[in-house]
PDB file of C-alpha atoms in Angstrom:
ATOM      1  CA  MET A   6     -69.455 -75.119 -29.351  1.00  0.00           C
ATOM      2  CA  HIS A   7     -71.777 -74.634 -26.412  1.00  0.00           C
ATOM      3  CA  ARG A   8     -75.163 -73.035 -26.930  1.00  0.00           C
ATOM      4  CA  VAL A   9     -75.716 -69.747 -25.160  1.00  0.00           C
ATOM      5  CA  THR A  10     -79.242 -69.370 -23.823  1.00  0.00           C
ATOM      6  CA  ALA A  11     -80.812 -65.976 -24.357  1.00  0.00           C
ATOM      7  CA  ASN A  12     -81.657 -64.020 -21.224  1.00  0.00           C
ATOM      8  CA  THR A  13     -85.415 -63.532 -21.118  1.00  0.00           C
ATOM      9  CA  ALA A  14     -84.868 -59.979 -19.903  1.00  0.00           C
ATOM     10  CA  GLN A  15     -82.993 -59.061 -23.045  1.00  0.00           C
ATOM     11  CA  ALA A  16     -84.377 -56.511 -25.445  1.00  0.00           C
ATOM     12  CA  GLN A  17     -86.611 -58.101 -28.038  1.00  0.00           C
ATOM     13  CA  CYS A  18     -87.179 -57.253 -31.652  1.00  0.00           C
ATOM     14  CA  PRO A  19     -90.245 -54.965 -31.755  1.00  0.00           C
ATOM     15  CA  PRO A  20     -93.481 -56.701 -32.824  1.00  0.00           C
ATOM     16  CA  ARG A  21     -93.972 -56.822 -36.540  1.00  0.00           C
ATOM     17  CA  SER A  22     -96.428 -54.297 -37.837  1.00  0.00           C
ATOM     18  CA  ARG A  23     -99.208 -55.046 -40.280  1.00  0.00           C
ATOM     19  CA  PRO A  24     -98.179 -54.463 -43.917  1.00  0.00           C
ATOM     20  CA  ILE A  25    -100.086 -51.393 -45.027  1.00  0.00           C
ATOM     21  CA  THR A  26     -98.436 -49.814 -48.035  1.00  0.00           C
ATOM     22  CA  ALA A  27     -97.540 -51.107 -51.469  1.00  0.00           C
ATOM     23  CA  TRP A  28     -94.296 -49.437 -52.487  1.00  0.00           C
ATOM     24  CA  GLY A  29     -92.272 -50.183 -55.588  1.00  0.00           C
ATOM     25  CA  GLY A  30     -93.780 -53.618 -55.991  1.00  0.00           C
ATOM     26  CA  PHE A  31     -93.109 -54.576 -52.383  1.00  0.00           C
ATOM     27  CA  THR A  32     -95.195 -54.264 -49.248  1.00  0.00           C
ATOM     28  CA  SER A  33     -93.811 -51.756 -46.787  1.00  0.00           C
ATOM     29  CA  ARG A  34     -94.620 -50.712 -43.240  1.00  0.00           C
ATOM     30  CA  ARG A  35     -95.204 -47.165 -42.107  1.00  0.00           C
ATOM     31  CA  GLU A  36     -92.828 -47.327 -39.155  1.00  0.00           C
ATOM     32  CA  ALA A  37     -90.264 -49.567 -40.853  1.00  0.00           C
ATOM     33  CA  PRO A  38     -89.444 -48.152 -44.285  1.00  0.00           C
ATOM     34  CA  PRO A  39     -87.250 -50.480 -46.303  1.00  0.00           C
ATOM     35  CA  CYS A  40     -83.748 -49.586 -47.330  1.00  0.00           C
ATOM     36  CA  ARG A  41     -83.091 -48.008 -50.659  1.00  0.00           C
ATOM     37  CA  GLN A  42     -83.810 -50.750 -53.123  1.00  0.00           C
ATOM     38  CA  GLU A  43     -81.963 -52.235 -56.054  1.00  0.00           C
ATOM     39  CA  ARG A  44     -83.802 -55.148 -57.581  1.00  0.00           C
ATOM     40  CA  HIS A  45     -81.621 -58.238 -57.859  1.00  0.00           C
ATOM     41  CA  VAL A  46     -81.585 -60.917 -60.500  1.00  0.00           C
ATOM     42  CA  ALA A  47     -79.741 -63.745 -58.814  1.00  0.00           C
ATOM     43  CA  PRO A  48     -76.492 -64.386 -60.692  1.00  0.00           C
ATOM     44  CA  GLN A  49     -75.069 -67.847 -60.945  1.00  0.00           C
ATOM     45  CA  HIS A  50     -71.719 -66.496 -59.807  1.00  0.00           C
ATOM     46  CA  PHE A  51     -71.818 -63.614 -57.338  1.00  0.00           C
ATOM     47  CA  ARG A  52     -68.791 -61.334 -57.074  1.00  0.00           C
ATOM     48  CA  ALA A  53     -68.502 -58.880 -54.242  1.00  0.00           C
ATOM     49  CA  PRO A  54     -66.586 -55.882 -55.646  1.00  0.00           C
ATOM     50  CA  GLY A  55     -69.243 -54.830 -58.129  1.00  0.00           C
ATOM     51  CA  GLY A  56     -72.323 -56.032 -56.306  1.00  0.00           C
ATOM     52  CA  ARG A  57     -74.562 -54.586 -53.678  1.00  0.00           C
ATOM     53  CA  GLU A  58     -73.308 -54.779 -50.156  1.00  0.00           C
ATOM     54  CA  SER A  59     -75.571 -55.580 -47.244  1.00  0.00           C
ATOM     55  CA  GLY A  60     -76.291 -52.135 -46.022  1.00  0.00           C
ATOM     56  CA  GLY A  61     -79.645 -50.493 -45.586  1.00  0.00           C
ATOM     57  CA  MET A  62     -80.743 -47.026 -44.570  1.00  0.00           C
ATOM     58  CA  ALA A  63     -82.766 -47.757 -41.473  1.00  0.00           C
ATOM     59  CA  ALA A  64     -84.705 -50.422 -39.659  1.00  0.00           C
ATOM     60  CA  ALA A  65     -87.826 -49.874 -37.589  1.00  0.00           C
ATOM     61  CA  PRO A  66     -87.485 -47.092 -35.030  1.00  0.00           C
ATOM     62  CA  GLY A  67     -85.868 -48.469 -31.900  1.00  0.00           C
ATOM     63  CA  LEU A  68     -84.542 -51.600 -33.575  1.00  0.00           C
ATOM     64  CA  ARG A  69     -80.921 -50.487 -33.495  1.00  0.00           C
ATOM     65  CA  GLU A  70     -81.380 -49.502 -29.854  1.00  0.00           C
ATOM     66  CA  ALA A  71     -82.893 -52.920 -29.123  1.00  0.00           C
ATOM     67  CA  LEU A  72     -79.847 -54.557 -30.695  1.00  0.00           C
ATOM     68  CA  GLU A  73     -77.477 -52.443 -28.639  1.00  0.00           C
ATOM     69  CA  GLN A  74     -79.403 -53.267 -25.462  1.00  0.00           C
ATOM     70  CA  ARG A  75     -79.275 -56.972 -26.245  1.00  0.00           C
ATOM     71  CA  LEU A  76     -75.509 -56.781 -26.648  1.00  0.00           C
ATOM     72  CA  ARG A  77     -75.226 -55.022 -23.300  1.00  0.00           C
ATOM     73  CA  ASP A  78     -77.397 -57.677 -21.665  1.00  0.00           C
ATOM     74  CA  LEU A  79     -75.027 -60.316 -23.027  1.00  0.00           C
ATOM     75  CA  GLY A  80     -72.021 -58.431 -21.690  1.00  0.00           C
ATOM     76  CA  ILE A  81     -70.733 -57.795 -25.206  1.00  0.00           C
ATOM     77  CA  ALA A  82     -68.638 -54.702 -25.832  1.00  0.00           C
ATOM     78  CA  ALA A  83     -69.050 -53.339 -29.352  1.00  0.00           C
ATOM     79  CA  THR A  84     -67.689 -50.258 -31.068  1.00  0.00           C
ATOM     80  CA  THR A  85     -69.691 -48.368 -33.671  1.00  0.00           C
ATOM     81  CA  THR A  86     -68.387 -46.094 -36.407  1.00  0.00           C
ATOM     82  CA  GLU A  87     -70.885 -43.703 -37.991  1.00  0.00           C
ATOM     83  CA  HIS A  88     -70.500 -42.908 -41.687  1.00  0.00           C
ATOM     84  CA  PRO A  89     -72.595 -41.848 -44.689  1.00  0.00           C
ATOM     85  CA  GLU A  90     -75.057 -44.379 -46.054  1.00  0.00           C
ATOM     86  CA  VAL A  91     -73.315 -46.911 -48.269  1.00  0.00           C
ATOM     87  CA  PHE A  92     -74.777 -49.244 -50.868  1.00  0.00           C
ATOM     88  CA  THR A  93     -71.803 -51.061 -52.394  1.00  0.00           C
ATOM     89  CA  VAL A  94     -68.715 -52.781 -51.066  1.00  0.00           C
ATOM     90  CA  GLU A  95     -66.552 -50.044 -52.564  1.00  0.00           C
ATOM     91  CA  GLU A  96     -68.559 -47.314 -50.842  1.00  0.00           C
ATOM     92  CA  MET A  97     -68.419 -49.158 -47.560  1.00  0.00           C
ATOM     93  CA  MET A  98     -64.683 -49.820 -47.624  1.00  0.00           C
ATOM     94  CA  ALA A  99     -63.934 -46.179 -48.414  1.00  0.00           C
ATOM     95  CA  HIS A 100     -65.250 -45.331 -44.949  1.00  0.00           C
ATOM     96  CA  VAL A 101     -64.142 -48.332 -42.915  1.00  0.00           C
ATOM     97  CA  GLN A 102     -60.887 -49.551 -44.449  1.00  0.00           C
ATOM     98  CA  HIS A 103     -59.029 -48.047 -41.489  1.00  0.00           C
ATOM     99  CA  LEU A 104     -60.881 -50.464 -39.206  1.00  0.00           C
ATOM    100  CA  LYS A 105     -58.699 -53.549 -39.003  1.00  0.00           C
ATOM    101  CA  GLY A 106     -60.517 -56.849 -39.033  1.00  0.00           C
ATOM    102  CA  GLY A 107     -63.006 -58.872 -41.046  1.00  0.00           C
ATOM    103  CA  HIS A 108     -65.597 -56.848 -42.956  1.00  0.00           C
ATOM    104  CA  SER A 109     -68.724 -58.477 -44.299  1.00  0.00           C
ATOM    105  CA  LYS A 110     -71.221 -58.772 -47.084  1.00  0.00           C
ATOM    106  CA  ASN A 111     -74.489 -60.634 -46.726  1.00  0.00           C
ATOM    107  CA  LEU A 112     -76.734 -62.477 -49.160  1.00  0.00           C
ATOM    108  CA  PHE A 113     -80.337 -63.223 -48.197  1.00  0.00           C
ATOM    109  CA  LEU A 114     -81.272 -66.280 -50.221  1.00  0.00           C
ATOM    110  CA  LYS A 115     -84.155 -68.670 -50.667  1.00  0.00           C
ATOM    111  CA  ASP A 116     -84.221 -72.316 -51.663  1.00  0.00           C
ATOM    112  CA  LYS A 117     -86.832 -72.203 -54.399  1.00  0.00           C
ATOM    113  CA  LYS A 118     -87.798 -75.859 -53.922  1.00  0.00           C
ATOM    114  CA  ARG A 119     -87.940 -76.258 -50.145  1.00  0.00           C
ATOM    115  CA  LYS A 120     -88.752 -72.587 -49.464  1.00  0.00           C
ATOM    116  CA  GLU A 121     -86.016 -72.306 -46.843  1.00  0.00           C
ATOM    117  CA  PHE A 122     -84.289 -68.998 -46.155  1.00  0.00           C
ATOM    118  CA  TRP A 123     -80.541 -68.593 -45.840  1.00  0.00           C
ATOM    119  CA  LEU A 124     -78.494 -65.630 -44.667  1.00  0.00           C
ATOM    120  CA  VAL A 125     -75.024 -66.078 -46.130  1.00  0.00           C
ATOM    121  CA  THR A 126     -72.455 -63.910 -44.353  1.00  0.00           C
ATOM    122  CA  VAL A 127     -69.028 -63.834 -45.976  1.00  0.00           C
ATOM    123  CA  LEU A 128     -65.919 -61.682 -45.981  1.00  0.00           C
ATOM    124  CA  HIS A 129     -66.482 -58.549 -48.030  1.00  0.00           C
ATOM    125  CA  ASP A 130     -64.175 -59.604 -50.875  1.00  0.00           C
ATOM    126  CA  ARG A 131     -65.339 -63.208 -51.032  1.00  0.00           C
ATOM    127  CA  GLN A 132     -66.602 -64.575 -54.347  1.00  0.00           C
ATOM    128  CA  VAL A 133     -69.584 -66.854 -53.890  1.00  0.00           C
ATOM    129  CA  ASP A 134     -70.684 -69.306 -56.555  1.00  0.00           C
ATOM    130  CA  LEU A 135     -74.348 -69.902 -55.781  1.00  0.00           C
ATOM    131  CA  ASN A 136     -74.456 -73.238 -57.602  1.00  0.00           C
ATOM    132  CA  HIS A 137     -71.508 -74.614 -55.660  1.00  0.00           C
ATOM    133  CA  LEU A 138     -72.866 -73.244 -52.405  1.00  0.00           C
ATOM    134  CA  ALA A 139     -76.242 -74.847 -53.094  1.00  0.00           C
ATOM    135  CA  LYS A 140     -74.563 -78.229 -53.530  1.00  0.00           C
ATOM    136  CA  LYS A 141     -72.641 -77.747 -50.282  1.00  0.00           C
ATOM    137  CA  LEU A 142     -75.860 -76.958 -48.432  1.00  0.00           C
ATOM    138  CA  GLY A 143     -77.616 -79.931 -49.989  1.00  0.00           C
ATOM    139  CA  VAL A 144     -80.299 -77.934 -51.767  1.00  0.00           C
ATOM    140  CA  GLY A 145     -79.222 -78.811 -55.291  1.00  0.00           C
ATOM    141  CA  SER A 146     -77.450 -76.786 -57.942  1.00  0.00           C
ATOM    142  CA  GLY A 147     -79.500 -73.884 -59.261  1.00  0.00           C
ATOM    143  CA  ASN A 148     -81.966 -73.844 -56.377  1.00  0.00           C
ATOM    144  CA  LEU A 149     -80.588 -70.852 -54.482  1.00  0.00           C
ATOM    145  CA  ARG A 150     -81.817 -67.419 -55.472  1.00  0.00           C
ATOM    146  CA  PHE A 151     -82.165 -64.019 -53.840  1.00  0.00           C
ATOM    147  CA  ALA A 152     -85.256 -63.766 -51.649  1.00  0.00           C
ATOM    148  CA  ASP A 153     -87.624 -60.876 -52.255  1.00  0.00           C
ATOM    149  CA  GLU A 154     -87.987 -57.865 -50.004  1.00  0.00           C
ATOM    150  CA  ASN A 155     -91.258 -59.018 -48.473  1.00  0.00           C
ATOM    151  CA  ALA A 156     -89.450 -62.038 -47.074  1.00  0.00           C
ATOM    152  CA  MET A 157     -86.614 -59.875 -45.768  1.00  0.00           C
ATOM    153  CA  LEU A 158     -89.052 -57.554 -44.008  1.00  0.00           C
ATOM    154  CA  GLU A 159     -90.982 -60.459 -42.544  1.00  0.00           C
ATOM    155  CA  LYS A 160     -88.034 -62.506 -41.308  1.00  0.00           C
ATOM    156  CA  LEU A 161     -85.396 -59.924 -40.353  1.00  0.00           C
ATOM    157  CA  GLN A 162     -87.381 -56.669 -40.133  1.00  0.00           C
ATOM    158  CA  VAL A 163     -85.035 -54.951 -42.587  1.00  0.00           C
ATOM    159  CA  GLY A 164     -85.416 -54.319 -46.297  1.00  0.00           C
ATOM    160  CA  GLN A 165     -83.404 -55.753 -49.143  1.00  0.00           C
ATOM    161  CA  GLY A 166     -79.927 -54.311 -49.106  1.00  0.00           C
ATOM    162  CA  CYS A 167     -80.015 -54.270 -45.298  1.00  0.00           C
ATOM    163  CA  ALA A 168     -79.215 -57.901 -44.512  1.00  0.00           C
ATOM    164  CA  THR A 169     -76.997 -58.347 -41.461  1.00  0.00           C
ATOM    165  CA  PRO A 170     -76.499 -61.249 -39.061  1.00  0.00           C
ATOM    166  CA  LEU A 171     -77.117 -58.773 -36.250  1.00  0.00           C
ATOM    167  CA  ALA A 172     -80.781 -58.840 -37.353  1.00  0.00           C
ATOM    168  CA  LEU A 173     -81.108 -62.510 -36.414  1.00  0.00           C
ATOM    169  CA  PHE A 174     -82.598 -61.557 -33.054  1.00  0.00           C
ATOM    170  CA  CYS A 175     -85.711 -60.618 -35.052  1.00  0.00           C
ATOM    171  CA  ASP A 176     -85.973 -64.051 -36.665  1.00  0.00           C
ATOM    172  CA  HIS A 177     -88.209 -66.765 -35.228  1.00  0.00           C
ATOM    173  CA  GLY A 178     -86.252 -69.754 -36.482  1.00  0.00           C
ATOM    174  CA  ASP A 179     -87.056 -69.378 -40.171  1.00  0.00           C
ATOM    175  CA  VAL A 180     -83.600 -68.260 -41.339  1.00  0.00           C
ATOM    176  CA  ARG A 181     -80.467 -70.405 -41.389  1.00  0.00           C
ATOM    177  CA  LEU A 182     -77.100 -68.683 -41.107  1.00  0.00           C
ATOM    178  CA  VAL A 183     -74.193 -69.688 -43.326  1.00  0.00           C
ATOM    179  CA  LEU A 184     -71.011 -68.141 -41.954  1.00  0.00           C
ATOM    180  CA  ASP A 185     -67.661 -67.728 -43.661  1.00  0.00           C
ATOM    181  CA  ALA A 186     -65.061 -69.524 -41.520  1.00  0.00           C
ATOM    182  CA  GLY A 187     -62.754 -66.593 -42.197  1.00  0.00           C
ATOM    183  CA  PHE A 188     -64.569 -64.564 -39.547  1.00  0.00           C
ATOM    184  CA  LEU A 189     -63.759 -67.095 -36.836  1.00  0.00           C
ATOM    185  CA  GLU A 190     -60.426 -68.463 -38.010  1.00  0.00           C
ATOM    186  CA  GLY A 191     -58.852 -65.507 -39.780  1.00  0.00           C
ATOM    187  CA  GLY A 192     -57.084 -64.131 -36.727  1.00  0.00           C
ATOM    188  CA  HIS A 193     -59.257 -61.010 -36.661  1.00  0.00           C
ATOM    189  CA  GLU A 194     -59.457 -59.046 -33.433  1.00  0.00           C
ATOM    190  CA  LYS A 195     -62.797 -57.674 -34.609  1.00  0.00           C
ATOM    191  CA  VAL A 196     -65.419 -58.502 -37.199  1.00  0.00           C
ATOM    192  CA  TYR A 197     -67.725 -55.844 -38.622  1.00  0.00           C
ATOM    193  CA  PHE A 198     -71.388 -55.672 -39.556  1.00  0.00           C
ATOM    194  CA  HIS A 199     -74.037 -52.999 -40.028  1.00  0.00           C
ATOM    195  CA  PRO A 200     -76.136 -52.487 -36.862  1.00  0.00           C
ATOM    196  CA  MET A 201     -79.505 -52.449 -38.687  1.00  0.00           C
ATOM    197  CA  THR A 202     -78.446 -49.434 -40.772  1.00  0.00           C
ATOM    198  CA  ASN A 203     -75.941 -48.834 -43.532  1.00  0.00           C
ATOM    199  CA  GLY A 204     -75.034 -45.508 -41.955  1.00  0.00           C
ATOM    200  CA  ALA A 205     -72.862 -47.208 -39.361  1.00  0.00           C
ATOM    201  CA  THR A 206     -70.522 -50.160 -38.902  1.00  0.00           C
ATOM    202  CA  MET A 207     -70.305 -52.138 -35.676  1.00  0.00           C
ATOM    203  CA  GLY A 208     -67.245 -54.100 -34.594  1.00  0.00           C
ATOM    204  CA  LEU A 209     -67.050 -56.870 -32.036  1.00  0.00           C
ATOM    205  CA  SER A 210     -64.748 -59.785 -31.331  1.00  0.00           C
ATOM    206  CA  PRO A 211     -65.355 -63.032 -33.245  1.00  0.00           C
ATOM    207  CA  GLU A 212     -66.085 -64.748 -29.934  1.00  0.00           C
ATOM    208  CA  ASP A 213     -68.663 -62.153 -28.952  1.00  0.00           C
ATOM    209  CA  PHE A 214     -70.233 -62.264 -32.405  1.00  0.00           C
ATOM    210  CA  LEU A 215     -70.667 -66.026 -32.117  1.00  0.00           C
ATOM    211  CA  LYS A 216     -72.057 -65.577 -28.604  1.00  0.00           C
ATOM    212  CA  PHE A 217     -74.634 -63.132 -29.949  1.00  0.00           C
ATOM    213  CA  VAL A 218     -75.626 -65.415 -32.824  1.00  0.00           C
ATOM    214  CA  LYS A 219     -76.128 -68.380 -30.519  1.00  0.00           C
ATOM    215  CA  SER A 220     -78.151 -66.240 -28.114  1.00  0.00           C
ATOM    216  CA  THR A 221     -80.675 -65.789 -30.926  1.00  0.00           C
ATOM    217  CA  GLY A 222     -81.130 -69.555 -31.176  1.00  0.00           C
ATOM    218  CA  HIS A 223     -79.168 -69.910 -34.413  1.00  0.00           C
ATOM    219  CA  ASP A 224     -76.407 -72.468 -34.876  1.00  0.00           C
ATOM    220  CA  PRO A 225     -74.329 -71.199 -37.810  1.00  0.00           C
ATOM    221  CA  ILE A 226     -73.232 -73.451 -40.625  1.00  0.00           C
ATOM    222  CA  VAL A 227     -69.543 -72.575 -40.837  1.00  0.00           C
ATOM    223  CA  VAL A 228     -68.148 -72.953 -44.353  1.00  0.00           C
ATOM    224  CA  HIS A 229     -64.499 -72.908 -45.410  1.00  0.00           C
ATOM    225  CA  PHE A 230     -65.088 -71.294 -48.779  1.00  0.00           C
ATOM    226  CA  ASP A 231     -61.479 -71.705 -49.899  1.00  0.00           C
ATOM    227  CA  GLU A 232     -61.643 -75.456 -49.304  1.00  0.00           C
ATOM    228  CA  ASP A 233     -65.289 -76.540 -49.249  1.00  0.00           C
ATOM    229  CA  ILE A 234     -66.634 -74.537 -52.184  1.00  0.00           C
ATOM    230  CA  LYS A 235     -64.842 -75.621 -55.343  1.00  0.00           C
TER     231      LYS A 235
END
């Protein structure tokens, strides 16, 4: 796949603010309050239906607008559905199940040995075995765990529970994207992600989604979970 070079005139992620407030054991920012938080203990086998979904109340003011402007600059047409804030897959699907296509859940992980960060974006009903995924990524079984909220705020400018691949335009090359092949090869007309808030769901074509991701300088690691992760 060809790399798409980001237009230098595109909207940029707002500069990161200085951490100023200790809140709930995590450092927050006055203008970028984190999403409602549920502390995670990384399970060895993650199952979507009962777990937290990658939502998030709000990002920094203007961040959603910056995302929307970037999409316009890339010539990407996206549709957005507003809904109440959601915090689980079940809550999310109750509001968006009428939207046909591939819906997502996202895991923000850290390799505890090499200190690398991974955003794992999979279909909303996908079961992910973290040990098997770690082996596939070459980081060793048992080395993947959920990253803390400080890391999420620093790398993606959203709090834990807010992870979305649409936040990759805020990353400076520190996060690697692992993408479920089902988004690209599942025959979906649209794929859906939160646009920096869990109070809305944004849909765009798989081709446009990949175009956006590559414009951020990220080359996704596409995984066939049904075949590659055994």
